[in-house]
Amino acid sequence: MAAAAESAGRPAGSIRLLAVSKTVEPVRLREAATAGQLAFGENYVQEGLAKIGALAGLGLEWHFIGPLQSNKTRPVAAHFAWVHGIDRLRIAERLAEARGTVQPPLQVCIQVNVSGEASKNGVGPGETAALAHAVAALPGLRLRGLMAIPEPTEDMALARRRFAALRELRDALNRGGLALDTLSMGMSHDLEAAILEGATIVRVGTAIFGERQ
Ligand SMILES: *Cc1c(COP(=O)(O)O)cnc(C)c1O
């Protein structure tokens, strides 16, 4: 991350590391926390809630990064600080309602499908502005930015173009009156390309914890 930040001419501190800990045992998250890593990303609601309970008191920040079904919004709104994969208004509305206004707002990102596969989660680039304005208006949520999981590719130039597309979309939304400070993009295999194109959060699992079982 530091090397990529340096080649991009960006301060290393402008990119946050989210340690993706799905399938990783809580004892290993505790080790990571001891080493100073406090932000963790989980994909599955039950597994995430179990770890949040097991590691309470360490001051960890929990990000929900998996696909979210509408019947699971309540525990996610109650126990996580961030949700990265918002791709429809109904989910955002349910999260907002469940979060309420007593807790600080839930930090959210809209997931955009930048590589255009029909099977992938995420809203199409052309539908992002309408969804972003609707989500930004919900009490209980704070829309922070955009997230993407582009198709894996060995082609660095292609990877960069997809990440650049997400950045350009974010910049266009900001010109349209929003104030989005977050680009959640880049994983173990493509974090360099993402950082070169402006990632502010990289979501890294395998490169920290090793291959998942
Ligand atoms: C699993 C996962 C990651 C981490 O992937 P690695 O290749 O292990 O770094 C990042 N983001 C999301 C949404 C994931 O599901």
Coordinates of N, CA and C in Angstrom, one line a residue, residues 70-200:
S70 N -32.8 -8.3 2.5 CA -33.5 -7.3 3.3 C -34.0 -7.9 4.7
N71 N -34.0 -9.2 4.8 CA -34.4 -9.7 6.2 C -33.2 -9.7 7.2
K72 N -32.0 -9.3 6.7 CA -30.9 -9.2 7.6 C -30.4 -7.8 7.9
T73 N -31.2 -6.8 7.5 CA -30.8 -5.4 7.7 C -30.7 -5.0 9.1
R74 N -31.6 -5.5 10.0 CA -31.7 -5.0 11.3 C -30.5 -5.3 12.2
P75 N -30.0 -6.6 12.2 CA -28.7 -6.8 13.0 C -27.5 -6.0 12.4
V76 N -27.5 -5.9 11.1 CA -26.4 -5.2 10.5 C -26.4 -3.8 10.9
A77 N -27.6 -3.1 10.8 CA -27.7 -1.7 11.2 C -27.3 -1.5 12.7
A78 N -27.6 -2.5 13.5 CA -27.4 -2.3 14.9 C -25.9 -2.5 15.3
H79 N -25.2 -3.4 14.6 CA -23.9 -3.8 15.1 C -22.7 -3.4 14.2
F80 N -22.9 -3.0 13.0 CA -21.8 -2.6 12.1 C -21.7 -1.1 12.1
A81 N -20.5 -0.6 11.7 CA -20.3 0.8 11.6 C -20.5 1.3 10.1
W82 N -20.2 0.3 9.2 CA -20.2 0.6 7.8 C -20.9 -0.5 7.0
V83 N -21.5 -0.2 5.9 CA -22.0 -1.1 4.9 C -21.6 -0.7 3.5
H84 N -20.8 -1.6 2.8 CA -20.2 -1.1 1.6 C -21.0 -1.4 0.3
G85 N -22.0 -2.4 0.4 CA -22.5 -2.9 -0.8 C -24.0 -2.5 -1.1
I86 N -24.4 -1.3 -0.8 CA -25.7 -0.8 -1.1 C -26.0 -0.8 -2.6
D87 N -26.9 -1.6 -3.1 CA -27.2 -1.5 -4.5 C -28.7 -1.4 -4.8
R88 N -29.5 -1.2 -3.8 CA -30.9 -0.8 -4.1 C -31.5 0.0 -2.9
L89 N -32.4 0.8 -3.3 CA -33.0 1.8 -2.3 C -33.7 1.1 -1.1
R90 N -34.4 0.0 -1.4 CA -35.1 -0.7 -0.4 C -34.2 -1.1 0.8
I91 N -33.0 -1.6 0.4 CA -32.1 -2.1 1.5 C -31.6 -0.8 2.3
A92 N -31.3 0.2 1.6 CA -30.9 1.5 2.3 C -32.0 2.0 3.2
E93 N -33.2 1.9 2.8 CA -34.4 2.4 3.6 C -34.5 1.5 4.8
R94 N -34.4 0.2 4.7 CA -34.5 -0.7 5.8 C -33.4 -0.4 6.8
L95 N -32.2 -0.3 6.3 CA -31.0 0.0 7.2 C -31.3 1.3 7.9
A96 N -31.7 2.3 7.2 CA -31.9 3.6 7.9 C -33.0 3.6 9.0
E97 N -34.0 2.8 8.7 CA -35.1 2.7 9.6 C -34.6 1.9 10.9
A98 N -33.9 0.9 10.7 CA -33.4 0.1 11.8 C -32.3 0.8 12.6
R99 N -31.5 1.6 11.9 CA -30.4 2.4 12.6 C -31.0 3.4 13.5
G100 N -32.0 4.1 13.0 CA -32.6 5.2 13.8 C -31.7 6.3 14.0
T101 N -32.0 7.2 14.9 CA -31.1 8.4 15.1 C -30.5 8.5 16.4
V102 N -30.5 7.4 17.2 CA -29.9 7.5 18.5 C -28.4 7.1 18.4
Q103 N -28.1 6.1 17.6 CA -26.7 5.7 17.3 C -26.2 6.8 16.3
P104 N -24.9 6.9 16.2 CA -24.3 7.7 15.1 C -24.7 7.1 13.7
P105 N -24.8 7.9 12.6 CA -25.3 7.3 11.4 C -24.4 6.2 10.9
L106 N -25.0 5.2 10.2 CA -24.4 4.1 9.6 C -23.7 4.7 8.3
Q107 N -22.4 4.4 8.2 CA -21.6 4.9 7.0 C -21.8 3.9 5.9
V108 N -22.2 4.4 4.7 CA -22.6 3.5 3.6 C -21.9 3.9 2.3
C109 N -21.6 2.9 1.5 CA -21.2 3.1 0.1 C -22.1 2.4 -0.8
I110 N -22.3 3.0 -2.0 CA -23.1 2.3 -3.0 C -22.2 1.5 -3.9
Q111 N -22.6 0.2 -4.1 CA -21.8 -0.7 -5.0 C -22.2 -0.5 -6.4
V112 N -21.2 -0.2 -7.2 CA -21.4 0.0 -8.7 C -20.7 -1.1 -9.5
N113 N -21.5 -1.6 -10.4 CA -21.0 -2.6 -11.3 C -20.2 -1.9 -12.5
V114 N -18.9 -1.9 -12.3 CA -18.1 -1.1 -13.3 C -17.6 -2.0 -14.4
S115 N -17.7 -3.4 -14.2 CA -17.2 -4.2 -15.4 C -18.4 -4.7 -16.2
G116 N -19.6 -4.4 -15.8 CA -20.7 -4.7 -16.7 C -21.2 -6.1 -16.8
E117 N -20.8 -7.0 -15.9 CA -21.3 -8.4 -16.0 C -22.7 -8.4 -15.4
A118 N -23.6 -9.1 -16.1 CA -25.0 -9.2 -15.7 C -25.2 -9.9 -14.4
S119 N -24.3 -10.8 -14.0 CA -24.4 -11.6 -12.8 C -24.0 -10.9 -11.6
K120 N -23.2 -9.8 -11.8 CA -22.6 -9.2 -10.6 C -23.5 -8.3 -9.8
N121 N -23.3 -8.2 -8.5 CA -24.0 -7.2 -7.7 C -23.6 -5.8 -8.1
G122 N -24.4 -4.9 -7.7 CA -24.0 -3.5 -8.0 C -25.0 -2.8 -9.0
V123 N -25.1 -1.5 -8.8 CA -26.0 -0.8 -9.6 C -25.2 -0.4 -10.9
G124 N -25.9 -0.2 -12.0 CA -25.2 0.2 -13.2 C -24.8 1.7 -13.1
P125 N -23.6 2.0 -13.7 CA -23.1 3.4 -13.6 C -24.2 4.5 -13.9
G126 N -25.1 4.2 -14.9 CA -26.1 5.2 -15.3 C -27.2 5.4 -14.2
E127 N -27.3 4.4 -13.3 CA -28.4 4.5 -12.3 C -27.9 5.0 -11.0
T128 N -26.5 5.2 -10.9 CA -25.9 5.5 -9.6 C -26.4 6.9 -9.1
A129 N -26.5 7.9 -9.9 CA -26.8 9.2 -9.4 C -28.2 9.2 -8.7
A130 N -29.2 8.6 -9.3 CA -30.5 8.6 -8.7 C -30.5 7.9 -7.4
L131 N -29.8 6.7 -7.3 CA -29.7 6.0 -6.1 C -29.0 6.8 -5.0
A132 N -27.9 7.4 -5.4 CA -27.0 8.1 -4.5 C -27.8 9.3 -3.9
H133 N -28.5 10.0 -4.7 CA -29.3 11.2 -4.1 C -30.4 10.7 -3.1
A134 N -31.0 9.6 -3.5 CA -32.1 9.0 -2.6 C -31.5 8.5 -1.3
V135 N -30.3 7.8 -1.4 CA -29.7 7.3 -0.1 C -29.2 8.5 0.7
A136 N -28.6 9.5 0.1 CA -28.0 10.6 0.8 C -29.1 11.3 1.6
A137 N -30.4 11.2 1.2 CA -31.5 11.9 1.9 C -32.0 11.2 3.1
L138 N -31.6 9.9 3.3 CA -32.1 9.1 4.4 C -31.5 9.5 5.7
P139 N -32.3 9.7 6.7 CA -31.8 9.9 8.1 C -31.2 8.6 8.6
G140 N -30.2 8.6 9.4 CA -29.7 7.4 10.0 C -28.5 6.8 9.2
L141 N -28.4 7.3 7.9 CA -27.3 6.8 7.1 C -26.4 8.0 6.7
R142 N -25.1 7.8 6.5 CA -24.3 8.8 5.9 C -23.6 8.2 4.6
L143 N -24.0 8.7 3.5 CA -23.4 8.2 2.2 C -22.0 8.7 2.1
R144 N -21.0 7.8 2.1 CA -19.6 8.2 2.1 C -19.0 8.1 0.7
G145 N -19.6 7.2 -0.1 CA -18.9 7.0 -1.4 C -19.4 5.8 -2.2
L146 N -18.5 5.3 -3.0 CA -18.8 4.2 -3.9 C -17.8 3.1 -3.7
M147 N -18.3 1.9 -4.0 CA -17.5 0.6 -3.9 C -17.7 -0.2 -5.1
A148 N -16.6 -0.9 -5.5 CA -16.7 -1.8 -6.7 C -15.8 -3.0 -6.5
I149 N -16.3 -4.1 -7.1 CA -15.5 -5.4 -7.1 C -15.4 -5.7 -8.6
P150 N -14.5 -5.1 -9.4 CA -14.4 -5.5 -10.8 C -13.9 -6.9 -11.0
E151 N -14.3 -7.5 -12.1 CA -13.8 -8.8 -12.5 C -12.3 -8.8 -12.4
P152 N -11.8 -9.9 -11.8 CA -10.3 -10.0 -11.7 C -9.7 -10.0 -13.1
T153 N -8.6 -9.4 -13.3 CA -7.9 -9.4 -14.5 C -6.4 -9.2 -14.3
E154 N -5.6 -9.9 -15.2 CA -4.1 -9.7 -15.1 C -3.7 -8.4 -15.8
D155 N -4.6 -7.8 -16.5 CA -4.3 -6.6 -17.3 C -4.4 -5.4 -16.5
M156 N -3.2 -4.9 -16.1 CA -3.1 -3.7 -15.2 C -3.8 -2.5 -15.8
A157 N -3.7 -2.3 -17.1 CA -4.3 -1.1 -17.7 C -5.8 -1.2 -17.6
L158 N -6.4 -2.4 -17.8 CA -7.8 -2.6 -17.8 C -8.3 -2.4 -16.3
A159 N -7.6 -3.0 -15.4 CA -7.9 -2.8 -14.0 C -8.0 -1.3 -13.6
R160 N -7.0 -0.6 -14.1 CA -6.9 0.8 -13.8 C -8.1 1.6 -14.4
R161 N -8.5 1.2 -15.6 CA -9.6 1.9 -16.3 C -10.9 1.7 -15.5
R162 N -11.1 0.5 -15.0 CA -12.3 0.2 -14.2 C -12.3 1.0 -12.9
F163 N -11.2 1.1 -12.2 CA -11.1 1.9 -11.0 C -11.2 3.4 -11.3
A164 N -10.6 3.8 -12.4 CA -10.7 5.2 -12.8 C -12.2 5.5 -13.1
A165 N -12.9 4.6 -13.7 CA -14.4 4.8 -14.0 C -15.1 5.1 -12.7
L166 N -14.8 4.3 -11.6 CA -15.5 4.6 -10.3 C -15.1 5.9 -9.8
R167 N -13.8 6.3 -9.9 CA -13.4 7.6 -9.4 C -14.1 8.7 -10.2
E168 N -14.2 8.6 -11.5 CA -14.9 9.6 -12.3 C -16.3 9.7 -12.0
L169 N -17.0 8.6 -11.7 CA -18.4 8.6 -11.3 C -18.5 9.4 -9.9
R170 N -17.6 9.1 -9.0 CA -17.7 9.8 -7.7 C -17.5 11.3 -7.9
D171 N -16.5 11.7 -8.8 CA -16.3 13.1 -9.0 C -17.5 13.7 -9.6
A172 N -18.2 13.0 -10.5 CA -19.4 13.6 -11.2 C -20.5 13.8 -10.2
L173 N -20.6 12.8 -9.2 CA -21.7 12.9 -8.2 C -21.4 14.1 -7.3
N174 N -20.1 14.4 -7.0 CA -19.7 15.5 -6.2 C -20.0 16.8 -6.9
R175 N -19.8 16.8 -8.2 CA -20.1 18.1 -9.0 C -21.6 18.3 -9.0
G176 N -22.4 17.2 -8.8 CA -23.8 17.2 -8.8 C -24.4 17.5 -7.4
G177 N -23.5 17.9 -6.5 CA -24.0 18.3 -5.2 C -23.8 17.4 -4.0
L178 N -23.3 16.2 -4.2 CA -23.0 15.3 -3.1 C -21.6 15.6 -2.6
A179 N -21.3 15.0 -1.4 CA -19.9 15.2 -0.8 C -19.4 13.9 -0.5
L180 N -18.9 13.1 -1.5 CA -18.5 11.7 -1.2 C -17.0 11.7 -1.1
D181 N -16.5 11.2 0.0 CA -15.0 11.2 0.3 C -14.4 9.8 0.1
T182 N -15.2 8.8 -0.2 CA -14.7 7.4 -0.1 C -14.8 6.7 -1.5
L183 N -13.7 6.0 -1.8 CA -13.7 5.0 -2.9 C -13.2 3.7 -2.3
S184 N -14.1 2.8 -2.1 CA -13.8 1.5 -1.5 C -13.5 0.5 -2.7
M185 N -12.2 0.4 -3.0 CA -11.9 -0.4 -4.2 C -10.4 -1.0 -4.0
G186 N -10.2 -2.2 -4.5 CA -8.9 -2.8 -4.5 C -9.0 -3.9 -3.4
M187 N -8.5 -5.1 -3.8 CA -8.4 -6.3 -3.0 C -7.0 -6.8 -3.1
S188 N -6.7 -8.0 -2.6 CA -5.3 -8.5 -2.5 C -4.7 -8.4 -3.9
H189 N -5.4 -8.8 -5.0 CA -4.7 -8.9 -6.3 C -4.7 -7.6 -7.1
D190 N -5.4 -6.6 -6.6 CA -5.4 -5.4 -7.5 C -5.4 -4.1 -6.7
L191 N -4.9 -4.2 -5.4 CA -4.8 -3.0 -4.6 C -3.9 -1.9 -5.2
E192 N -2.8 -2.3 -5.9 CA -1.9 -1.3 -6.4 C -2.7 -0.4 -7.5
A193 N -3.4 -1.1 -8.4 CA -4.1 -0.4 -9.4 C -5.2 0.5 -8.8
A194 N -5.8 0.0 -7.8 CA -6.9 0.8 -7.1 C -6.3 2.1 -6.4
I195 N -5.1 1.9 -5.8 CA -4.5 3.0 -5.1 C -4.1 4.1 -6.1
L196 N -3.5 3.6 -7.3 CA -3.1 4.5 -8.3 C -4.3 5.3 -8.8
E197 N -5.5 4.8 -8.8 CA -6.7 5.5 -9.3 C -7.5 6.1 -8.2
G198 N -7.0 6.2 -6.9 CA -7.7 7.0 -5.9 C -8.4 6.3 -4.8
A199 N -8.2 5.0 -4.7 CA -8.9 4.2 -3.6 C -8.6 4.9 -2.3
T200 N -9.6 5.0 -1.4 CA -9.4 5.5 -0.1 C -9.5 4.4 1.0

